[in-house]
CSV table of N, CA and C in Angstrom, one decimal:
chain,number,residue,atom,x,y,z
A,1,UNK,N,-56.9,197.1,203.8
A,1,UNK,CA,-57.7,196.4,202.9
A,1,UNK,C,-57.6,194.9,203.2
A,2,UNK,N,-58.3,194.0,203.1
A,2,UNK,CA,-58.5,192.3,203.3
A,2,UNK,C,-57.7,192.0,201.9
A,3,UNK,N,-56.8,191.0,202.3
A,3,UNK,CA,-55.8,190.4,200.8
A,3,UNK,C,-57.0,189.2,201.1
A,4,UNK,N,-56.9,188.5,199.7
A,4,UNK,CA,-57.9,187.3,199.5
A,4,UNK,C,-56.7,186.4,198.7
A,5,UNK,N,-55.3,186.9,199.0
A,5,UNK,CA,-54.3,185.9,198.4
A,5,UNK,C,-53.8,185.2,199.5
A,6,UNK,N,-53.5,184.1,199.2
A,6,UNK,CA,-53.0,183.0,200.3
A,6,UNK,C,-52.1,183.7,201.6
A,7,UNK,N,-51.3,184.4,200.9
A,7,UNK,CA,-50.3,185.2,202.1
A,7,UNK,C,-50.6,187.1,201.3
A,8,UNK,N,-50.8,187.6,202.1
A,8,UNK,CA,-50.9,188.9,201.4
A,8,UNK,C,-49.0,189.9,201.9
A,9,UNK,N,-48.7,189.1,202.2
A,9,UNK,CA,-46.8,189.6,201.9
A,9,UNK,C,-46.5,189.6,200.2
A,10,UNK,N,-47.5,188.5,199.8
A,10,UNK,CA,-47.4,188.7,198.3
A,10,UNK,C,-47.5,189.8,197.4
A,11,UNK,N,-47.9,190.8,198.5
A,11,UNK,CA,-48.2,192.2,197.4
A,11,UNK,C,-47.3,193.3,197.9
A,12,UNK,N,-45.9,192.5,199.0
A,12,UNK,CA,-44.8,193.6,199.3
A,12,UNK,C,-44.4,194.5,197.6
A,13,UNK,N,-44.5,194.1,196.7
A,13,UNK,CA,-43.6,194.5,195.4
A,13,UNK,C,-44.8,195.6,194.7
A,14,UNK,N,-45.6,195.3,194.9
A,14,UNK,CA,-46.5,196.2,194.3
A,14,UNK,C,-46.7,197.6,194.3
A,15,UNK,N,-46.3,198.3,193.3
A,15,UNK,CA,-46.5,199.6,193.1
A,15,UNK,C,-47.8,200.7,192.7
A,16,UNK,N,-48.7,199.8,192.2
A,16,UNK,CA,-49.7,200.8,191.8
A,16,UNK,C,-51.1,199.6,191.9
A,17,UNK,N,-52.4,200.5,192.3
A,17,UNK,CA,-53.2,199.2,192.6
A,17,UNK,C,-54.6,199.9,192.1
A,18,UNK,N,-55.5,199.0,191.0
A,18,UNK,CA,-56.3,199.5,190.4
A,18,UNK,C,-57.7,199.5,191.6
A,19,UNK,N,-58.5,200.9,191.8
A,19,UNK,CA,-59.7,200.6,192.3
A,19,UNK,C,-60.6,201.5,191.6
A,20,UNK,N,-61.5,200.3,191.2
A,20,UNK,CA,-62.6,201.2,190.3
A,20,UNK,C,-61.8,201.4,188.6
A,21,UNK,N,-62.3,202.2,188.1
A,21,UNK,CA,-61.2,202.6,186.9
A,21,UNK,C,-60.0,203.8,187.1
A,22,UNK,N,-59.6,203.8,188.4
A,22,UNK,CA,-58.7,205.0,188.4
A,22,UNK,C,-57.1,203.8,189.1
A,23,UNK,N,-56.4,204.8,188.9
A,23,UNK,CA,-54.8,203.5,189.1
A,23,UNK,C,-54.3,204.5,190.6
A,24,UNK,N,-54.2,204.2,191.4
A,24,UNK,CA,-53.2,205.1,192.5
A,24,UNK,C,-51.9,203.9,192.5
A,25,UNK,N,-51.0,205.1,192.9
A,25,UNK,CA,-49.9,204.9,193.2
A,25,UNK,C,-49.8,204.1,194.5
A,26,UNK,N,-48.9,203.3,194.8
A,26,UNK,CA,-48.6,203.0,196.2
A,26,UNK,C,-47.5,203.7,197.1
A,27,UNK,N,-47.4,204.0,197.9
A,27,UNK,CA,-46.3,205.1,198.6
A,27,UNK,C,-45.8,204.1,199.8
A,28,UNK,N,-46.6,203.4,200.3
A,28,UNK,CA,-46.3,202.0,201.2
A,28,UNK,C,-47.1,201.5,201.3
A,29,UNK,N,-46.9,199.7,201.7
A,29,UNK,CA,-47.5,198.7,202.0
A,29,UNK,C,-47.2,198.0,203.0
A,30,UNK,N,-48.3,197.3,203.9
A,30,UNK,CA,-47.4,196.6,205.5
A,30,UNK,C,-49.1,195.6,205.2
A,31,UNK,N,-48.2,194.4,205.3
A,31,UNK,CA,-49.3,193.5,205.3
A,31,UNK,C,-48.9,192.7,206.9
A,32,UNK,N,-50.2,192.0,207.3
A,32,UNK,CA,-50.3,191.6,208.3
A,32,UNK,C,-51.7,190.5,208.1
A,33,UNK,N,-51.0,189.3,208.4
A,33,UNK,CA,-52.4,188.2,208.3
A,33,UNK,C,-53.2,188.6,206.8
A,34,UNK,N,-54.5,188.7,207.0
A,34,UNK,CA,-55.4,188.5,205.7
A,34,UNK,C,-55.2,190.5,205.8
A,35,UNK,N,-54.5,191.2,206.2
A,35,UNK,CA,-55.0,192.7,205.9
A,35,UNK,C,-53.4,193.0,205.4
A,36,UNK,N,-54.3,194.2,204.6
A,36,UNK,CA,-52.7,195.0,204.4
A,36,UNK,C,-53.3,196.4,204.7
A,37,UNK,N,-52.3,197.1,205.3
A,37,UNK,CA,-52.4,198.6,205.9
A,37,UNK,C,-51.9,199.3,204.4
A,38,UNK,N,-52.5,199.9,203.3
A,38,UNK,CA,-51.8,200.8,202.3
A,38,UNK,C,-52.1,202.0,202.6
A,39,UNK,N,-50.8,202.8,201.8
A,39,UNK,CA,-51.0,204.2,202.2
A,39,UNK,C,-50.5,204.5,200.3
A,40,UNK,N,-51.8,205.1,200.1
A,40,UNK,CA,-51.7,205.5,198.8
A,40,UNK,C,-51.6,207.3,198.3
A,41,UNK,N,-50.8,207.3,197.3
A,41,UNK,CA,-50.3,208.9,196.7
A,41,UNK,C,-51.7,209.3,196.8
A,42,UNK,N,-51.8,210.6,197.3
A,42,UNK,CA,-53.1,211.6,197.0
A,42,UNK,C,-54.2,211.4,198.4
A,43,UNK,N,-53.6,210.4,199.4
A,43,UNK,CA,-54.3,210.2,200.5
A,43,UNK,C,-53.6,210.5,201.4
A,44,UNK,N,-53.6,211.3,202.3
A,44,UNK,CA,-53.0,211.8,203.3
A,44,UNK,C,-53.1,211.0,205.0
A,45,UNK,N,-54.6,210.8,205.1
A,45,UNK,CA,-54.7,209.8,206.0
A,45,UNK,C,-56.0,209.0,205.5
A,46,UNK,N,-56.6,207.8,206.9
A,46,UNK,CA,-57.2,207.2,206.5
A,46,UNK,C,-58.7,208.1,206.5
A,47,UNK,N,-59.2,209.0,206.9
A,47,UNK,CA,-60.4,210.1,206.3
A,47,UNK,C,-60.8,210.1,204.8
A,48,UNK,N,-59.1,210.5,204.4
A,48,UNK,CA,-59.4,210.5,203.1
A,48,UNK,C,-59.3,209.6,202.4
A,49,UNK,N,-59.4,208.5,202.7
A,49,UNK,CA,-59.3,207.0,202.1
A,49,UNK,C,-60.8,206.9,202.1
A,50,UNK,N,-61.4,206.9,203.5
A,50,UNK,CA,-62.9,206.5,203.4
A,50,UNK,C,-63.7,206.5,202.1
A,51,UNK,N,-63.5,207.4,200.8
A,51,UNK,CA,-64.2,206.8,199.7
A,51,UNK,C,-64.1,206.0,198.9
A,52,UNK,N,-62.8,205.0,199.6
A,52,UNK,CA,-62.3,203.9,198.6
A,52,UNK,C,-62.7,202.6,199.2
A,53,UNK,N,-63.9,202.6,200.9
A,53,UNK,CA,-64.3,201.8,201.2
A,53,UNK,C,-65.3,200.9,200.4
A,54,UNK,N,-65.1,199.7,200.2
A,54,UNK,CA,-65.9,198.7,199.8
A,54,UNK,C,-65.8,198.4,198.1
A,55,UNK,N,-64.8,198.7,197.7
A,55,UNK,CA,-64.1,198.9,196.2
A,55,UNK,C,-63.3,197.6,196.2
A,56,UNK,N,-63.6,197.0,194.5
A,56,UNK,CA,-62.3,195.9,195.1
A,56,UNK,C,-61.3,196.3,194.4
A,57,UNK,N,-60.2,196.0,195.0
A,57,UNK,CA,-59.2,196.7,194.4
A,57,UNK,C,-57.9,195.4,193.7
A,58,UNK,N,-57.5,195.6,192.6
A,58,UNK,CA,-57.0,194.6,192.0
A,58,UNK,C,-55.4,195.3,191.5
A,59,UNK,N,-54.6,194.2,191.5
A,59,UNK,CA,-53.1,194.6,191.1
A,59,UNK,C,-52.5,193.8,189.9
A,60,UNK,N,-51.7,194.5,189.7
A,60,UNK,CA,-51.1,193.3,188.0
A,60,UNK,C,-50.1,192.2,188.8
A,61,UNK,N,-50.7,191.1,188.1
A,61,UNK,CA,-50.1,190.0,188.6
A,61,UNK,C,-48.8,189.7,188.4
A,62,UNK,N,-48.2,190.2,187.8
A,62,UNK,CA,-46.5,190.5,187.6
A,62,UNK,C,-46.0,190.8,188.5
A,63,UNK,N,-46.8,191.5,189.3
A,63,UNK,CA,-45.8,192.6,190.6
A,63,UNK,C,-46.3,191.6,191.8
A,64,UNK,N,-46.9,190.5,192.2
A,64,UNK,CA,-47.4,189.4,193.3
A,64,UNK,C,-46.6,188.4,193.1
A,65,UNK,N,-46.0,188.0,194.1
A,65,UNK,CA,-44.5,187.4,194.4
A,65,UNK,C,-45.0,186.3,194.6
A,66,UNK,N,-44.4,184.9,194.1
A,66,UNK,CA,-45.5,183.5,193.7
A,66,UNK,C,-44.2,183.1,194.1
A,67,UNK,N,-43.8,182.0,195.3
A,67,UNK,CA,-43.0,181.6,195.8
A,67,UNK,C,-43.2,180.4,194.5
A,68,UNK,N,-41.7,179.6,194.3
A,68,UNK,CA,-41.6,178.4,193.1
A,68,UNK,C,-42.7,177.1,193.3
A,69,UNK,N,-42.7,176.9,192.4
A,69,UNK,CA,-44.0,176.2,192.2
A,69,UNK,C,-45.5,176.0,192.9
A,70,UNK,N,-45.9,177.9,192.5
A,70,UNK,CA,-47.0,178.5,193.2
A,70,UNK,C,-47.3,179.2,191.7
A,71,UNK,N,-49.0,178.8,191.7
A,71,UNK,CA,-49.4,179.6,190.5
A,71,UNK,C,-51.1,180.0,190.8
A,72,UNK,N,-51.1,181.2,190.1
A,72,UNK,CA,-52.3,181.0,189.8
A,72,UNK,C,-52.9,180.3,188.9
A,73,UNK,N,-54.4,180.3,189.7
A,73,UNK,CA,-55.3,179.5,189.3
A,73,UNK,C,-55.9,179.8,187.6
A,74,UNK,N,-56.4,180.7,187.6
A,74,UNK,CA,-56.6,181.0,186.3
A,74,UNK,C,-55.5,180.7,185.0
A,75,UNK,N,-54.4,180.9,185.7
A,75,UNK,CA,-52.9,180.5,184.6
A,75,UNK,C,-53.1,178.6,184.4
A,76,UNK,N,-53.6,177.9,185.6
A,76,UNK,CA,-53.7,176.5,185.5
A,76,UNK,C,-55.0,176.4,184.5
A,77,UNK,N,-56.1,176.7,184.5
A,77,UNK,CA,-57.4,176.5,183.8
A,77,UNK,C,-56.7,176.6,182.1
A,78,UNK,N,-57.0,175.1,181.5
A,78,UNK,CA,-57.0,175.6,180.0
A,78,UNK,C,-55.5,174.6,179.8
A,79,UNK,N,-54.9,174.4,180.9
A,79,UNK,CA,-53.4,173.6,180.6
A,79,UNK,C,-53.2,172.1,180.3
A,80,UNK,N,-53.0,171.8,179.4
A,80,UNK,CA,-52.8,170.4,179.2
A,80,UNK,C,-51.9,169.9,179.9
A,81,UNK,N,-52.8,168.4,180.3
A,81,UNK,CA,-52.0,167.5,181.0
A,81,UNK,C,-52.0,165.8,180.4
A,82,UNK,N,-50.6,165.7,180.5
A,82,UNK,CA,-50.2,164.8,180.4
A,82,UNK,C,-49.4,163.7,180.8
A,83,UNK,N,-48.9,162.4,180.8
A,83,UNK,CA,-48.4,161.4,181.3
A,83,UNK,C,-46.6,161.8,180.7
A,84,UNK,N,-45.8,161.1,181.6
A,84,UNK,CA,-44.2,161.4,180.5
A,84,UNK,C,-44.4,160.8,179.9
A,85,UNK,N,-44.7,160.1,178.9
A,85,UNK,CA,-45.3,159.2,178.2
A,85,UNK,C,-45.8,159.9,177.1
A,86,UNK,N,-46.2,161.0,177.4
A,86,UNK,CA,-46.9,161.9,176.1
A,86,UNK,C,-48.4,161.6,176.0
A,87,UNK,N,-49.0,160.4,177.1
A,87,UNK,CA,-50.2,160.5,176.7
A,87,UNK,C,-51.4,161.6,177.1
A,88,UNK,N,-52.8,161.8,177.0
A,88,UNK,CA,-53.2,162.8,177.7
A,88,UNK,C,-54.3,162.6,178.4
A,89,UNK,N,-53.9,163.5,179.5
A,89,UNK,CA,-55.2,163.1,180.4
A,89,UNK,C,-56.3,163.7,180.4
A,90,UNK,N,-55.9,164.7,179.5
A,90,UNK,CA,-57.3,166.0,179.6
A,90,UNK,C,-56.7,167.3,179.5
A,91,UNK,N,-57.6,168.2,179.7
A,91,UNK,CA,-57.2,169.9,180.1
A,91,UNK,C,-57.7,170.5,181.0
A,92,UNK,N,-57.6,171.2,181.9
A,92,UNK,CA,-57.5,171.5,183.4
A,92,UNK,C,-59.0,172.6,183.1
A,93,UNK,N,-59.6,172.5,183.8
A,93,UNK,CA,-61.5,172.8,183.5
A,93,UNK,C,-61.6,173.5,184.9
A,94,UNK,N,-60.7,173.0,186.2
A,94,UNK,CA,-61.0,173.9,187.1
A,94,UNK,C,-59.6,173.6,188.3
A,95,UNK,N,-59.8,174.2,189.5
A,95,UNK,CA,-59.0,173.8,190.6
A,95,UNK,C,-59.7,174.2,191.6
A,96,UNK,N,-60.2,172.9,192.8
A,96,UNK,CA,-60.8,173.1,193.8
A,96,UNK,C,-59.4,173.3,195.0
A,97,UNK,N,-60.2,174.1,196.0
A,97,UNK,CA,-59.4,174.3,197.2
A,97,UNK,C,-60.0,173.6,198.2
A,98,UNK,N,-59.6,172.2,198.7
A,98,UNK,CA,-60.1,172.2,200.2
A,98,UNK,C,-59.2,171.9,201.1
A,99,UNK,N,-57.8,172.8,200.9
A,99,UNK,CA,-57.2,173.0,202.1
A,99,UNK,C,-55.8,172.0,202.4
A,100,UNK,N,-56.1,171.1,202.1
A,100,UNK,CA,-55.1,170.0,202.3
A,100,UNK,C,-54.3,169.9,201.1
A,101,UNK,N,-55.2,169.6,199.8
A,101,UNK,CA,-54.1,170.2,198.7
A,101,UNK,C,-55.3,170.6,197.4
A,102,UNK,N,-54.9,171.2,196.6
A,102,UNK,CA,-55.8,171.6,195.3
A,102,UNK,C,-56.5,170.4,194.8
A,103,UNK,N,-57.6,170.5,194.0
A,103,UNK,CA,-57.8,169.3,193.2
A,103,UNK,C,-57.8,169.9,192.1
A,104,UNK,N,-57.3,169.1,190.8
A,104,UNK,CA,-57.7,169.7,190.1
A,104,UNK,C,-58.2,168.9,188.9
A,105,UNK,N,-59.3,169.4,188.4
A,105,UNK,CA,-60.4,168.6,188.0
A,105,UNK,C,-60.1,169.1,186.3
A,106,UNK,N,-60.0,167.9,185.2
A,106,UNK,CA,-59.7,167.6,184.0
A,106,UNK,C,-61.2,167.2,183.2
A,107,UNK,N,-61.0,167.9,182.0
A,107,UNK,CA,-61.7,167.2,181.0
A,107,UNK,C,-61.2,166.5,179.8
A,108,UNK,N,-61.4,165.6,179.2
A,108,UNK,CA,-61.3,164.6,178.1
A,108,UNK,C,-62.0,163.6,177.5
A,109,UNK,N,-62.9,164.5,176.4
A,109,UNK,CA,-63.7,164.2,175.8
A,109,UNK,C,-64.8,163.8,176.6
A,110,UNK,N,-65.2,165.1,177.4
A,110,UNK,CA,-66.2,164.7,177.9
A,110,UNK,C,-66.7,164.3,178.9
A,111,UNK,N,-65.8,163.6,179.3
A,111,UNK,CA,-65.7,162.9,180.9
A,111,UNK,C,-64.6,163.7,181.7
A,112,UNK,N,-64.6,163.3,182.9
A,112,UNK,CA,-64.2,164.5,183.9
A,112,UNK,C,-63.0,162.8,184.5
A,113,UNK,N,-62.0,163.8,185.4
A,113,UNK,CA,-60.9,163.1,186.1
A,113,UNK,C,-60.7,164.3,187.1
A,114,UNK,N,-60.5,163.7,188.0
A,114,UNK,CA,-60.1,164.9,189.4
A,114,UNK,C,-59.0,164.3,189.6
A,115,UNK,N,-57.8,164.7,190.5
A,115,UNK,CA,-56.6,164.4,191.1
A,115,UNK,C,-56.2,165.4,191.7
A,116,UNK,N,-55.5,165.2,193.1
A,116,UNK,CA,-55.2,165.9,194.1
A,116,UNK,C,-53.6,166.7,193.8
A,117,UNK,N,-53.2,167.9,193.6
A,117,UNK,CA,-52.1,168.4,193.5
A,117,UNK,C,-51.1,168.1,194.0
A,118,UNK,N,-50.1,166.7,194.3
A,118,UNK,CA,-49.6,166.3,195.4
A,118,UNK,C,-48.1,166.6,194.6
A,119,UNK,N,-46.8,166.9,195.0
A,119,UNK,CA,-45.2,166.6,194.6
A,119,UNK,C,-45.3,165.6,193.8
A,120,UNK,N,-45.9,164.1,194.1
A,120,UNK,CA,-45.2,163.0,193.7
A,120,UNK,C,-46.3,163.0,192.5
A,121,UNK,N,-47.1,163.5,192.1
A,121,UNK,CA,-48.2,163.3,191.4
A,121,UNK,C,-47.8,164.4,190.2
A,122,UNK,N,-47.8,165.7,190.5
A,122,UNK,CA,-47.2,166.4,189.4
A,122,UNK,C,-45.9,166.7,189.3
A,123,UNK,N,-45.4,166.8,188.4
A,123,UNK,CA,-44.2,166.4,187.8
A,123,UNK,C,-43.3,167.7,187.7
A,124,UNK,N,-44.1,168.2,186.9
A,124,UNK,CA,-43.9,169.5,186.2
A,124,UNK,C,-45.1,170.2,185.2
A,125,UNK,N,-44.7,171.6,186.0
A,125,UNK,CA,-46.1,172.4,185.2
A,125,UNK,C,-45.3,173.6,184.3
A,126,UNK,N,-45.8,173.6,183.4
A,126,UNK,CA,-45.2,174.9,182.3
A,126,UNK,C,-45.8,175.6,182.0
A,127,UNK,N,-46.1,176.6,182.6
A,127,UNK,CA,-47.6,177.9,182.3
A,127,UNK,C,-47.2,178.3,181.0
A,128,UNK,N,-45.9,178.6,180.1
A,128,UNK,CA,-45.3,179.2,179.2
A,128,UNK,C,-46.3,178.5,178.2
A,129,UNK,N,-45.9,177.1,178.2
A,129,UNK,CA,-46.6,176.1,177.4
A,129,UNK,C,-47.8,175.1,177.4
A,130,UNK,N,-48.3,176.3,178.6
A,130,UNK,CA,-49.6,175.3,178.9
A,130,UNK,C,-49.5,173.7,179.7
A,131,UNK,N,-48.4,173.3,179.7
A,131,UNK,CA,-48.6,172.1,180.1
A,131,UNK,C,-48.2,171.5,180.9
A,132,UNK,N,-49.0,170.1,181.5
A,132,UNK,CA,-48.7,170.0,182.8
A,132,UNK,C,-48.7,168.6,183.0
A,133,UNK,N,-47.2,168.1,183.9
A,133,UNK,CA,-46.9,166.6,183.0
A,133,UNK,C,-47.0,165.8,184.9
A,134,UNK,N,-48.2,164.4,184.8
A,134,UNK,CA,-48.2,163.9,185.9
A,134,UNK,C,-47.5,162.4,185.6
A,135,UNK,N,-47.3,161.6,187.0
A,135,UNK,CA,-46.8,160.4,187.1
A,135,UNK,C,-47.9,159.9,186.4
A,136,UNK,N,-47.7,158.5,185.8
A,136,UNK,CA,-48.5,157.7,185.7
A,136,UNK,C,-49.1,156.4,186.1
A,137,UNK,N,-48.4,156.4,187.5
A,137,UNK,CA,-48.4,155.4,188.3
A,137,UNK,C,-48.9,156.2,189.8
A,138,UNK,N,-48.4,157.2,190.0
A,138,UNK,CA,-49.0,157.7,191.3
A,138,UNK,C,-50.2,158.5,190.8
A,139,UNK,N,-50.8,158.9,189.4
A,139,UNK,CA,-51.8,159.2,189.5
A,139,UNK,C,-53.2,158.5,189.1
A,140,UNK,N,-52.7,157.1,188.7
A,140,UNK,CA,-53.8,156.1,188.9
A,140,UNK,C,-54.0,156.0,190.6
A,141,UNK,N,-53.5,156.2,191.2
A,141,UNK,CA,-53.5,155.7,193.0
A,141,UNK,C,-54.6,156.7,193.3
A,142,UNK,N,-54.3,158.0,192.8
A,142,UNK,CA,-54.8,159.0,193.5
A,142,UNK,C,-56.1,159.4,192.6
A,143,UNK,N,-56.2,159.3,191.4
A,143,UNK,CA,-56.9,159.8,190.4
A,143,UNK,C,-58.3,159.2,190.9
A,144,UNK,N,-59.9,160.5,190.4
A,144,UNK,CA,-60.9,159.9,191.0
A,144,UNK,C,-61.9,160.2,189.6
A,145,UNK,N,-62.1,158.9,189.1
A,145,UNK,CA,-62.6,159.6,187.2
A,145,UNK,C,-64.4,159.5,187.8
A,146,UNK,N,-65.4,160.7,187.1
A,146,UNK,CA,-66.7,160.7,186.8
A,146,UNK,C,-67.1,159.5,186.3
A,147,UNK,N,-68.3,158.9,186.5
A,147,UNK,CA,-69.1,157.5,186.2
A,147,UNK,C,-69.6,158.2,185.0
């Protein structure tokens, strides 16, 4: 199958993987680059796999190994951000990828702020509590606010 996660070793831990509405089991997984080779309960070879061509197949995100300070994106959407200072910058409306580093793009009241996901820029993110605390000196440098 094609992983469409950053590294698809991420889904060495995974045990059962949903395609369509039915759950199969996993019996082994060998990932390689963007592909992973699975061999799932009830499939003997790849023949009998052929009817699970073109399915997308999705896994619980608990069981995808997120090296430290690696998140998903959807867990970032919705998270407040703020200065140590307590002030706020907004709440996280999206995260662009182009490669070099995330952007991630804020709303507050209305108006939009972008800023590049850099070390020195965020601080600390707390998925538990939503929130996500930047400099406020390296993120004026970097910060790119809507007209």
């Amino acid at each position: 199958m094609q992983c469409y996660l950053d590294d698809s070793s991420m889904l060495k831990n995974v045990k059962q993987l949903y395609i369509g509405t039915k759950t199969y089991a996993v019996e082994r997984i060998r990932c390689d680059g963007a592909f992973c080779f699975v061999l799932l309960q009830g499939f003997a070879d790849r023949n009998s796999a052929e009817s699970l061509r073109n399915w997308t197949v999705c896994a619980d995100k608990e069981c995808v190994l997120l090296d430290k300070d690696r998140f998903f994106i959807n867990d970032l959407i919705g998270c407040k951000i703020t200065f140590t200072d307590g002030r706020t910058v907004g709440v996280v409306k999206d995260v662009l990828q182009y490669g070099a580093a995330d952007v991630f793009v804020c709303e507050n009241n209305g108006s939009e702020v972008s800023f590049p996901y850099l070390k020195d820029v965020v601080l600390s993110v707390n998925i538990g509590s939503k929130l996500i605390v930047v400099d406020a000196k390296r993120f004026g440098e970097v910060a790119v606010y809507e007209d």
